[in-house]
Amino acid sequence: LVKALNELENSGELVRTRKNRYGLPEKMNLVRGKIEMHKKGFAFLLPDDDKMDDIYIHSSDLNSAMHGDRVIVRIERGHSRNDRPEGAVIRILERANTQIVGTFEAVADVGIVIPDDKRILNEILVPKDKTMGAVTGHKVIVDITEFPERGITAKGEVVRILGHKNDPGVDIVSIIYKHGIHIDFPEEVMEEVKRIPDHVREEDMEGRRDLRSETIVTIDGEDAKDLDDAIRVKRLDNGNILLGVYIADVSYYVREGTALDAEAFERATSVYLVDRVIPMLPHRLSNGICSLNKGEDRLALGIEMEIDPEGKVVSHEIFEAVIRSTERMTYTDVNKILIDKDETLRKKYAPLVEQFELMEELAAILRKKRQKRGAIDFDFKEPQIIVDEEGKPVDILIRERFVAERLIEEFMLCANETVAEHFHWLDVPFIYRIHEDPDEGKLERFFRFAATLGYVVKGTAQEIHPLELQKLLTRVKGKPEEMVISKLMLRSLKQAKYDPSSIGHFGLSTKFYTHFTAPIRRYPDLTVHRLIRKYLIEGDMSPKTIKYWKENMAEIA
């Protein structure tokens, strides 16, 4: 009993009073959560209970808590003038930052490390014999050996020197380490990868639909090497269009219970930086056997959908396949073929031009259907920074979405929705991509701001249909205030997240949504592929299987 009570106290589930009695935090005006620091010194508590409002914490009430720490806060006042509850940290449950990236400064006989993360306001004092020879200006990684307590400065030791802050590329490396991103794969993982074949064998194709003779293409950016989706379209005799989306069958190679799978779970996603990609899976997989490279036999999970002239998916089929990509197309070339009618490219890819034009037609149908139901489309212009071989920036381009980018987007959205709906009606444990209805307070503040610029939104913050927000974006398109309206609208919405519950996606205005199309670079997609294999291909919906996934789905999400 004592052990159990101690564990509950350490996790913050119970609080021990001065009289050695135990109580539930919520019954004692106490709240558990995570500290979100502001660079000006104050902070907010993000409660574990996401139904609660954030709690404002003055800098003098932090009690040595740092950004990201899990703490218990006592609510000191009912509400402040800005309608936020206020509180004070009474206990730190778990420290978030045991290692920090920052800039080293030599001061007298000691060193000071100033954290790169502006939300970590504590400078780290480093004794002279713990500096590893770092000099002023070095970017370093420092282990915290003593946390700040009662006004005493935090102490640490330098464990790695990344280079001088002005050296090319050091800023990117600092960002990587600051966010705890793993660059190298463990030796155990690489040993497992060596045992994975680099080509598709006859036994790998057993039971799969052979689509190697079909015209199937990939369309990606020029620099993309992890090609995880391929497509084809075909007009049917009844006037409908067949859309085939074929996704690299990563789950065939990355098996549960392996070191490779554990590492992929830990990474969760590939990370795309200005000058490099840090993959979720080793390059031998992500750029090799799992990449749908031109002319190479590859294993895939396919979904083929019959779509009518109104954009409705009237039938679909999900299956294992083996494909051979006919062509590795780029967005640039497909745009030139469809928009510019480039004669040279249309001649070079003559056998594919008709299919590209049908893709454009189908994408327009799907987009019209989405817009009609109220899907919100934020058309932000994304900057692309071009760097030279030394990591120095040489140009900044605007990355825009044209016909090719939009048709791939529409096809992937359609595939994701169809897969999600399929498993929703099967009523089995699954992982969905959800987007909850907006927070009423944030949306109300956005409405007031929009009104000052002359834009009134139909509906209330309590009951708003995404179609009304989409209409507002249409009204401001091309106007000077477009960017500020779009940005503030986005900030007023909640963040999409993964969840075992199928509750729909507000921004896409759809009842069903998941992520199925990128298993090379997103772990949730890999999980979806495993579930497809387990439920559909193996036909295993046994109580044991259902129980296993039900117990693990929340953690994966």
CSV table of C-alpha atoms in Angstrom, one decimal, residues 117-521:
chain,number,residue,atom,x,y,z
A,117,ASP,CA,15.4,27.9,-26.5
A,118,LYS,CA,14.2,31.4,-25.4
A,119,ARG,CA,11.6,29.7,-23.2
A,120,ILE,CA,14.3,28.4,-21.0
A,121,LEU,CA,15.2,31.5,-19.1
A,122,ASN,CA,17.8,29.9,-16.8
A,123,GLU,CA,21.5,30.3,-17.7
A,124,ILE,CA,23.6,27.2,-16.9
A,125,LEU,CA,26.7,27.7,-14.8
A,126,VAL,CA,29.6,25.4,-15.9
A,127,PRO,CA,32.6,24.9,-13.6
A,128,LYS,CA,36.0,25.4,-15.4
A,129,ASP,CA,36.9,21.7,-15.3
A,130,LYS,CA,33.6,20.8,-16.9
A,131,THR,CA,33.8,22.9,-20.1
A,132,MET,CA,35.6,20.4,-22.4
A,133,GLY,CA,37.7,23.4,-23.5
A,134,ALA,CA,34.8,25.4,-25.0
A,135,VAL,CA,35.4,29.0,-25.7
A,136,THR,CA,33.1,32.0,-26.1
A,137,GLY,CA,30.8,31.6,-29.1
A,138,HIS,CA,30.8,27.8,-29.2
A,139,LYS,CA,27.5,26.0,-29.5
A,140,VAL,CA,27.5,23.3,-26.9
A,141,ILE,CA,25.3,20.6,-25.4
A,142,VAL,CA,25.3,20.7,-21.6
A,143,ASP,CA,23.9,18.1,-19.1
A,144,ILE,CA,22.2,19.7,-16.2
A,145,THR,CA,23.7,18.4,-13.0
A,146,GLU,CA,21.9,20.6,-10.5
A,147,PHE,CA,18.5,22.2,-11.2
A,148,PRO,CA,17.8,25.8,-10.0
A,149,GLU,CA,16.3,25.8,-6.5
A,150,ARG,CA,15.4,28.8,-4.4
A,151,GLY,CA,17.3,31.3,-6.5
A,152,ILE,CA,20.4,29.2,-6.9
A,153,THR,CA,21.7,29.1,-10.5
A,154,ALA,CA,21.4,25.8,-12.4
A,155,LYS,CA,24.7,23.9,-12.9
A,156,GLY,CA,25.9,21.6,-15.6
A,157,GLU,CA,28.7,20.2,-17.7
A,158,VAL,CA,29.5,20.4,-21.4
A,159,VAL,CA,29.2,17.0,-23.0
A,160,ARG,CA,29.6,18.0,-26.7
A,161,ILE,CA,30.9,21.0,-28.7
A,162,LEU,CA,28.9,21.5,-31.9
A,163,GLY,CA,31.1,24.2,-33.4
A,164,HIS,CA,31.3,28.0,-33.4
A,165,LYS,CA,27.9,29.7,-33.7
A,166,ASN,CA,29.1,31.5,-36.9
A,167,ASP,CA,30.2,28.4,-38.7
A,168,PRO,CA,28.0,27.3,-41.7
A,169,GLY,CA,25.6,24.5,-40.7
A,170,VAL,CA,26.1,24.7,-37.0
A,171,ASP,CA,22.8,26.5,-36.6
A,172,ILE,CA,21.0,23.5,-38.2
A,173,VAL,CA,22.9,21.0,-36.1
A,174,SER,CA,22.0,23.0,-33.0
A,175,ILE,CA,18.3,22.9,-33.9
A,176,ILE,CA,18.5,19.1,-34.4
A,177,TYR,CA,20.1,18.5,-30.9
A,178,LYS,CA,17.8,21.2,-29.3
A,179,HIS,CA,14.8,19.2,-30.2
A,180,GLY,CA,16.3,15.8,-29.2
A,181,ILE,CA,16.2,14.5,-32.8
A,182,HIS,CA,18.3,11.3,-33.4
A,183,ILE,CA,20.6,11.6,-36.4
A,184,ASP,CA,22.3,8.2,-36.4
A,185,PHE,CA,20.5,4.9,-36.1
A,186,PRO,CA,21.6,2.4,-33.3
A,187,GLU,CA,23.9,-0.4,-34.4
A,188,GLU,CA,21.3,-3.0,-33.6
A,189,VAL,CA,18.9,-1.3,-36.0
A,190,MET,CA,21.4,-1.2,-38.8
A,191,GLU,CA,22.2,-4.9,-38.3
A,192,GLU,CA,18.5,-5.7,-38.7
A,193,VAL,CA,18.3,-3.5,-41.8
A,194,LYS,CA,21.2,-5.4,-43.4
A,195,ARG,CA,19.1,-8.6,-43.3
A,196,ILE,CA,16.2,-7.0,-45.2
A,197,PRO,CA,16.5,-7.9,-49.0
A,198,ASP,CA,17.1,-5.0,-51.4
A,199,HIS,CA,14.9,-6.4,-54.1
A,200,VAL,CA,11.4,-8.0,-54.2
A,201,ARG,CA,11.7,-11.9,-54.2
A,202,GLU,CA,9.2,-14.3,-55.7
A,203,GLU,CA,8.0,-15.4,-52.3
A,204,ASP,CA,7.3,-11.8,-51.4
A,205,MET,CA,4.8,-11.5,-54.2
A,206,GLU,CA,2.6,-14.5,-53.2
A,207,GLY,CA,-1.0,-13.7,-52.8
A,208,ARG,CA,-0.6,-10.1,-54.2
A,209,ARG,CA,-2.4,-8.5,-57.1
A,210,ASP,CA,0.2,-8.1,-59.9
A,211,LEU,CA,-0.1,-4.6,-61.3
A,212,ARG,CA,3.4,-4.4,-62.9
A,213,SER,CA,1.9,-4.1,-66.4
A,214,GLU,CA,-0.3,-1.2,-65.5
A,215,THR,CA,0.7,2.4,-66.1
A,216,ILE,CA,1.4,3.7,-62.6
A,217,VAL,CA,3.4,6.9,-61.9
A,218,THR,CA,4.9,8.8,-59.0
A,219,ILE,CA,4.7,12.6,-58.9
A,220,ASP,CA,7.0,14.3,-56.3
A,221,GLY,CA,9.4,17.2,-55.9
A,222,GLU,CA,12.7,17.1,-57.7
A,223,ASP,CA,14.7,16.4,-54.6
A,224,ALA,CA,12.4,13.7,-53.2
A,225,LYS,CA,14.1,10.3,-52.6
A,226,ASP,CA,11.5,8.5,-50.4
A,227,LEU,CA,8.7,7.9,-52.9
A,228,ASP,CA,5.9,6.3,-50.9
A,229,ASP,CA,2.9,7.0,-53.1
A,230,ALA,CA,2.1,6.1,-56.7
A,231,ILE,CA,-1.2,6.7,-58.7
A,232,ARG,CA,-3.1,5.8,-61.8
A,233,VAL,CA,-6.5,6.8,-63.2
A,234,LYS,CA,-8.7,5.2,-65.8
A,235,ARG,CA,-12.1,6.2,-67.3
A,236,LEU,CA,-14.6,3.4,-66.9
A,237,ASP,CA,-17.3,2.4,-69.5
A,238,ASN,CA,-20.0,3.7,-67.2
A,239,GLY,CA,-18.5,7.2,-67.2
A,240,ASN,CA,-17.0,6.9,-63.7
A,241,ILE,CA,-13.3,7.2,-63.1
A,242,LEU,CA,-11.1,4.6,-61.4
A,243,LEU,CA,-8.5,6.1,-59.0
A,244,GLY,CA,-5.8,3.9,-57.8
A,245,VAL,CA,-3.5,5.0,-55.0
A,246,TYR,CA,-0.6,2.6,-54.2
A,247,ILE,CA,1.4,3.1,-51.0
A,248,ALA,CA,4.7,1.5,-50.2
A,249,ASP,CA,4.1,-1.6,-48.1
A,250,VAL,CA,6.5,-0.6,-45.3
A,251,SER,CA,4.7,-2.8,-42.7
A,252,TYR,CA,5.9,-5.9,-44.7
A,253,TYR,CA,9.5,-5.0,-43.9
A,254,VAL,CA,9.2,-3.2,-40.5
A,255,ARG,CA,7.8,-5.7,-38.2
A,256,GLU,CA,6.5,-5.2,-34.6
A,257,GLY,CA,8.8,-6.2,-31.8
A,258,THR,CA,12.0,-5.4,-33.7
A,259,ALA,CA,14.6,-2.8,-32.8
A,260,LEU,CA,13.9,-1.1,-36.2
A,261,ASP,CA,10.2,-0.7,-35.2
A,262,ALA,CA,11.1,0.6,-31.7
A,263,GLU,CA,13.4,3.2,-33.3
A,264,ALA,CA,10.7,4.2,-35.8
A,265,PHE,CA,8.2,4.6,-33.0
A,266,GLU,CA,10.6,6.7,-31.0
A,267,ARG,CA,11.3,9.0,-34.0
A,268,ALA,CA,7.6,9.1,-35.0
A,269,THR,CA,8.3,11.0,-38.2
A,270,SER,CA,11.0,12.0,-40.7
A,271,VAL,CA,12.3,15.6,-40.1
A,272,TYR,CA,12.7,17.9,-43.1
A,273,LEU,CA,15.3,20.7,-42.6
A,274,VAL,CA,16.7,23.3,-45.0
A,275,ASP,CA,19.7,21.2,-46.0
A,276,ARG,CA,18.9,17.7,-45.0
A,277,VAL,CA,16.3,15.0,-44.2
A,278,ILE,CA,16.5,13.0,-41.0
A,279,PRO,CA,14.5,9.9,-41.9
A,280,MET,CA,12.2,7.9,-39.6
A,281,LEU,CA,13.6,4.8,-41.3
A,282,PRO,CA,17.2,4.1,-42.5
A,283,HIS,CA,18.0,5.2,-46.1
A,284,ARG,CA,18.4,1.6,-47.2
A,285,LEU,CA,14.6,1.3,-46.6
A,286,SER,CA,13.3,4.8,-47.1
A,287,ASN,CA,15.2,5.4,-50.4
A,288,GLY,CA,15.6,1.8,-51.3
A,289,ILE,CA,13.3,-1.2,-51.1
A,290,CYS,CA,10.4,0.9,-49.7
A,291,SER,CA,10.7,3.7,-52.2
A,292,LEU,CA,8.5,3.2,-55.3
A,293,ASN,CA,11.4,3.9,-57.7
A,294,LYS,CA,10.9,3.9,-61.5
A,295,GLY,CA,11.2,0.5,-63.2
A,296,GLU,CA,11.7,-1.4,-59.9
A,297,ASP,CA,9.4,-4.1,-58.5
A,298,ARG,CA,7.9,-2.9,-55.3
A,299,LEU,CA,5.4,-4.2,-52.7
A,300,ALA,CA,2.4,-1.9,-52.0
A,301,LEU,CA,-0.9,-1.6,-50.3
A,302,GLY,CA,-3.4,-0.4,-52.9
A,303,ILE,CA,-6.8,1.2,-52.7
A,304,GLU,CA,-8.8,1.5,-55.8
A,305,MET,CA,-11.8,3.8,-55.8
A,306,GLU,CA,-14.6,4.2,-58.4
A,307,ILE,CA,-15.6,7.8,-58.4
A,308,ASP,CA,-18.7,9.2,-60.1
A,309,PRO,CA,-19.0,12.6,-61.8
A,310,GLU,CA,-20.1,14.3,-58.5
A,311,GLY,CA,-17.0,13.1,-56.7
A,312,LYS,CA,-18.7,10.4,-54.7
A,313,VAL,CA,-16.7,7.2,-54.1
A,314,VAL,CA,-19.3,4.6,-55.1
A,315,SER,CA,-17.1,1.5,-54.5
A,316,HIS,CA,-13.6,0.8,-53.3
A,317,GLU,CA,-11.2,-2.1,-52.7
A,318,ILE,CA,-8.1,-2.3,-50.4
A,319,PHE,CA,-5.5,-5.0,-51.2
A,320,GLU,CA,-1.9,-6.1,-51.3
A,321,ALA,CA,-0.1,-5.5,-54.6
A,322,VAL,CA,3.2,-5.6,-56.5
A,323,ILE,CA,3.7,-2.6,-58.8
A,324,ARG,CA,6.4,-1.3,-61.1
A,325,SER,CA,6.4,2.5,-61.4
A,326,THR,CA,6.3,3.5,-65.1
A,327,GLU,CA,7.7,7.0,-64.6
A,328,ARG,CA,9.2,9.1,-61.9
A,329,MET,CA,7.5,12.5,-62.6
A,330,THR,CA,8.1,15.8,-60.9
A,331,TYR,CA,5.6,18.5,-60.0
A,332,THR,CA,7.4,20.9,-62.3
A,333,ASP,CA,7.2,18.7,-65.4
A,334,VAL,CA,3.5,17.8,-64.8
A,335,ASN,CA,2.7,21.4,-64.3
A,336,LYS,CA,4.5,22.3,-67.6
A,337,ILE,CA,2.5,19.6,-69.4
A,338,LEU,CA,-0.9,20.6,-68.0
A,339,ILE,CA,-0.6,24.3,-67.6
A,340,ASP,CA,2.0,25.5,-70.1
A,341,LYS,CA,1.3,22.7,-72.7
A,342,ASP,CA,5.0,22.3,-73.1
A,343,GLU,CA,5.5,20.6,-76.5
A,344,THR,CA,8.8,19.0,-75.7
A,345,LEU,CA,7.6,17.4,-72.5
A,346,ARG,CA,4.2,16.4,-74.0
A,347,LYS,CA,6.1,14.6,-76.7
A,348,LYS,CA,8.6,13.0,-74.2
A,349,TYR,CA,5.8,11.7,-72.1
A,350,ALA,CA,3.2,11.2,-74.9
A,351,PRO,CA,1.9,7.9,-73.5
A,352,LEU,CA,1.1,9.5,-70.2
A,353,VAL,CA,-0.4,12.9,-71.2
A,354,GLU,CA,-3.9,11.6,-71.6
A,355,GLN,CA,-3.7,10.1,-68.1
A,356,PHE,CA,-2.4,13.4,-66.6
A,357,GLU,CA,-5.3,15.3,-68.2
A,358,LEU,CA,-7.7,12.8,-66.7
A,359,MET,CA,-6.0,13.2,-63.3
A,360,GLU,CA,-6.5,17.0,-63.6
A,361,GLU,CA,-10.2,16.4,-64.4
A,362,LEU,CA,-10.7,14.1,-61.5
A,363,ALA,CA,-8.9,16.4,-59.0
A,364,ALA,CA,-11.1,19.3,-60.0
A,365,ILE,CA,-14.2,17.1,-59.3
A,366,LEU,CA,-12.9,16.1,-55.9
A,367,ARG,CA,-11.9,19.6,-55.0
A,368,LYS,CA,-15.3,21.0,-56.0
A,369,LYS,CA,-17.0,18.4,-53.8
A,370,ARG,CA,-14.7,19.3,-50.8
A,371,GLN,CA,-15.3,23.0,-51.2
A,372,LYS,CA,-19.1,22.4,-51.5
A,373,ARG,CA,-19.1,20.6,-48.1
A,374,GLY,CA,-17.0,23.3,-46.5
A,375,ALA,CA,-13.4,22.1,-46.3
A,376,ILE,CA,-11.1,25.0,-45.3
A,377,ASP,CA,-8.1,25.5,-47.6
A,378,PHE,CA,-5.3,27.7,-46.2
A,379,ASP,CA,-3.3,28.7,-49.3
A,380,PHE,CA,-0.2,29.9,-47.5
A,381,LYS,CA,2.9,30.7,-49.6
A,382,GLU,CA,5.8,28.7,-48.1
A,383,PRO,CA,9.3,29.9,-48.4
A,384,GLN,CA,12.0,27.5,-49.6
A,385,ILE,CA,15.6,28.4,-48.6
A,386,ILE,CA,18.3,27.3,-51.0
A,387,VAL,CA,21.7,26.7,-49.5
A,388,ASP,CA,25.1,25.9,-51.1
A,389,GLU,CA,27.3,22.9,-50.3
A,390,GLU,CA,28.7,24.8,-47.3
A,391,GLY,CA,25.3,25.4,-45.8
A,392,LYS,CA,25.2,29.1,-46.6
A,393,PRO,CA,21.8,30.5,-47.9
A,394,VAL,CA,22.0,31.6,-51.5
A,395,ASP,CA,18.4,32.1,-52.4
A,396,ILE,CA,14.8,32.2,-51.1
A,397,LEU,CA,12.0,30.9,-53.3
A,398,ILE,CA,8.3,30.8,-52.8
A,399,ARG,CA,6.9,27.3,-52.9
A,400,GLU,CA,3.4,27.4,-54.5
A,401,ARG,CA,0.8,24.7,-55.2
A,402,PHE,CA,-0.2,24.4,-58.8
A,403,VAL,CA,-2.2,21.7,-60.6
A,404,ALA,CA,0.3,18.8,-60.0
A,405,GLU,CA,0.6,19.5,-56.3
A,406,ARG,CA,-3.1,19.9,-55.9
A,407,LEU,CA,-4.0,16.7,-57.7
A,408,ILE,CA,-1.7,14.6,-55.6
A,409,GLU,CA,-3.2,16.4,-52.5
A,410,GLU,CA,-6.8,15.6,-53.6
A,411,PHE,CA,-6.0,11.9,-54.4
A,412,MET,CA,-4.3,11.4,-51.0
A,413,LEU,CA,-7.2,13.1,-49.2
A,414,CYS,CA,-9.6,10.9,-51.0
A,415,ALA,CA,-7.6,7.7,-50.1
A,416,ASN,CA,-7.3,8.7,-46.5
A,417,GLU,CA,-11.0,9.5,-46.1
A,418,THR,CA,-12.0,6.2,-47.8
A,419,VAL,CA,-9.7,4.1,-45.6
A,420,ALA,CA,-11.0,5.9,-42.4
A,421,GLU,CA,-14.6,5.4,-43.3
A,422,HIS,CA,-14.0,1.7,-44.1
A,423,PHE,CA,-12.6,1.0,-40.7
A,424,HIS,CA,-15.1,3.2,-38.9
A,425,TRP,CA,-17.9,1.0,-40.0
A,426,LEU,CA,-15.9,-2.2,-39.2
A,427,ASP,CA,-16.0,-0.8,-35.6
A,428,VAL,CA,-12.5,-2.1,-34.7
A,429,PRO,CA,-9.6,-0.4,-32.9
A,430,PHE,CA,-8.1,2.1,-35.3
A,431,ILE,CA,-6.1,5.3,-35.4
A,432,TYR,CA,-7.7,8.4,-36.9
A,433,ARG,CA,-6.5,11.9,-37.7
A,434,ILE,CA,-9.1,14.1,-36.0
A,435,HIS,CA,-9.6,17.9,-35.8
A,436,GLU,CA,-12.0,19.0,-33.0
A,437,ASP,CA,-14.4,21.9,-33.2
A,438,PRO,CA,-12.8,25.3,-32.4
A,439,ASP,CA,-12.4,26.7,-28.9
A,440,GLU,CA,-15.3,29.1,-28.5
A,441,GLY,CA,-13.3,31.8,-26.8
A,442,LYS,CA,-10.5,31.9,-29.4
A,443,LEU,CA,-13.1,31.8,-32.3
A,444,GLU,CA,-15.1,34.7,-30.7
A,445,ARG,CA,-11.9,36.8,-30.4
A,446,PHE,CA,-11.2,36.1,-34.1
A,447,PHE,CA,-14.7,37.1,-35.1
A,448,ARG,CA,-14.3,40.4,-33.2
A,449,PHE,CA,-11.0,41.1,-35.0
A,450,ALA,CA,-12.5,40.2,-38.4
A,451,ALA,CA,-15.4,42.5,-37.8
A,452,THR,CA,-13.0,45.5,-37.2
A,453,LEU,CA,-11.8,44.9,-40.8
A,454,GLY,CA,-15.4,44.8,-42.1
A,455,TYR,CA,-15.9,41.0,-42.2
A,456,VAL,CA,-18.9,39.5,-40.5
A,457,VAL,CA,-19.0,35.7,-40.2
A,458,LYS,CA,-22.4,34.0,-40.4
A,459,GLY,CA,-23.0,31.8,-37.3
A,460,THR,CA,-21.7,32.0,-33.7
A,461,ALA,CA,-18.6,30.7,-31.9
A,462,GLN,CA,-20.8,28.1,-30.3
A,463,GLU,CA,-22.1,26.8,-33.6
A,464,ILE,CA,-20.0,27.4,-36.7
A,465,HIS,CA,-19.8,25.4,-39.8
A,466,PRO,CA,-16.4,25.2,-41.6
A,467,LEU,CA,-18.1,26.4,-44.8
A,468,GLU,CA,-18.6,29.9,-43.3
A,469,LEU,CA,-14.8,30.1,-42.5
A,470,GLN,CA,-14.1,28.9,-46.1
A,471,LYS,CA,-16.4,31.7,-47.4
A,472,LEU,CA,-14.4,34.3,-45.4
A,473,LEU,CA,-11.1,33.0,-46.9
A,474,THR,CA,-12.7,33.4,-50.4
A,475,ARG,CA,-13.8,36.9,-49.7
A,476,VAL,CA,-10.3,38.1,-48.5
A,477,LYS,CA,-8.4,36.2,-51.3
A,478,GLY,CA,-6.0,38.6,-53.1
A,479,LYS,CA,-6.7,41.5,-50.7
A,480,PRO,CA,-4.0,43.1,-48.4
A,481,GLU,CA,-5.6,41.7,-45.3
A,482,GLU,CA,-5.7,38.1,-46.7
A,483,MET,CA,-2.5,36.9,-44.8
A,484,VAL,CA,-3.5,38.3,-41.4
A,485,ILE,CA,-7.0,37.0,-41.6
A,486,SER,CA,-5.8,33.6,-42.7
A,487,LYS,CA,-3.1,33.4,-40.0
A,488,LEU,CA,-5.4,34.5,-37.2
A,489,MET,CA,-8.1,32.1,-38.4
A,490,LEU,CA,-5.7,29.2,-38.3
A,491,ARG,CA,-4.6,30.2,-34.8
A,492,SER,CA,-8.2,30.2,-33.6
A,493,LEU,CA,-8.6,26.6,-34.6
A,494,LYS,CA,-7.4,23.6,-32.6
A,495,GLN,CA,-4.5,21.5,-33.7
A,496,ALA,CA,-5.3,18.3,-35.5
A,497,LYS,CA,-4.1,15.1,-33.7
A,498,TYR,CA,-4.2,11.4,-33.7
A,499,ASP,CA,-6.9,9.6,-31.7
A,500,PRO,CA,-8.5,6.1,-31.4
A,501,SER,CA,-11.9,7.8,-31.7
A,502,SER,CA,-13.5,8.6,-35.0
A,503,ILE,CA,-14.9,12.0,-34.4
A,504,GLY,CA,-14.3,13.7,-37.7
A,505,HIS,CA,-12.1,16.5,-39.0
A,506,PHE,CA,-13.4,20.0,-38.7
A,507,GLY,CA,-10.9,21.7,-41.1
A,508,LEU,CA,-11.6,19.1,-43.8
A,509,SER,CA,-15.3,19.1,-43.0
A,510,THR,CA,-15.3,15.3,-43.1
A,511,LYS,CA,-16.7,12.7,-40.7
A,512,PHE,CA,-13.9,10.3,-41.4
A,513,TYR,CA,-10.1,10.8,-41.7
A,514,THR,CA,-6.9,9.0,-41.1
A,515,HIS,CA,-3.3,9.0,-42.4
A,516,PHE,CA,-2.6,6.1,-44.7
A,517,THR,CA,-0.4,7.5,-47.5
A,518,ALA,CA,3.0,8.2,-45.9
A,519,PRO,CA,4.3,5.1,-43.9
A,520,ILE,CA,7.9,5.8,-44.9
A,521,ARG,CA,7.9,9.1,-42.9
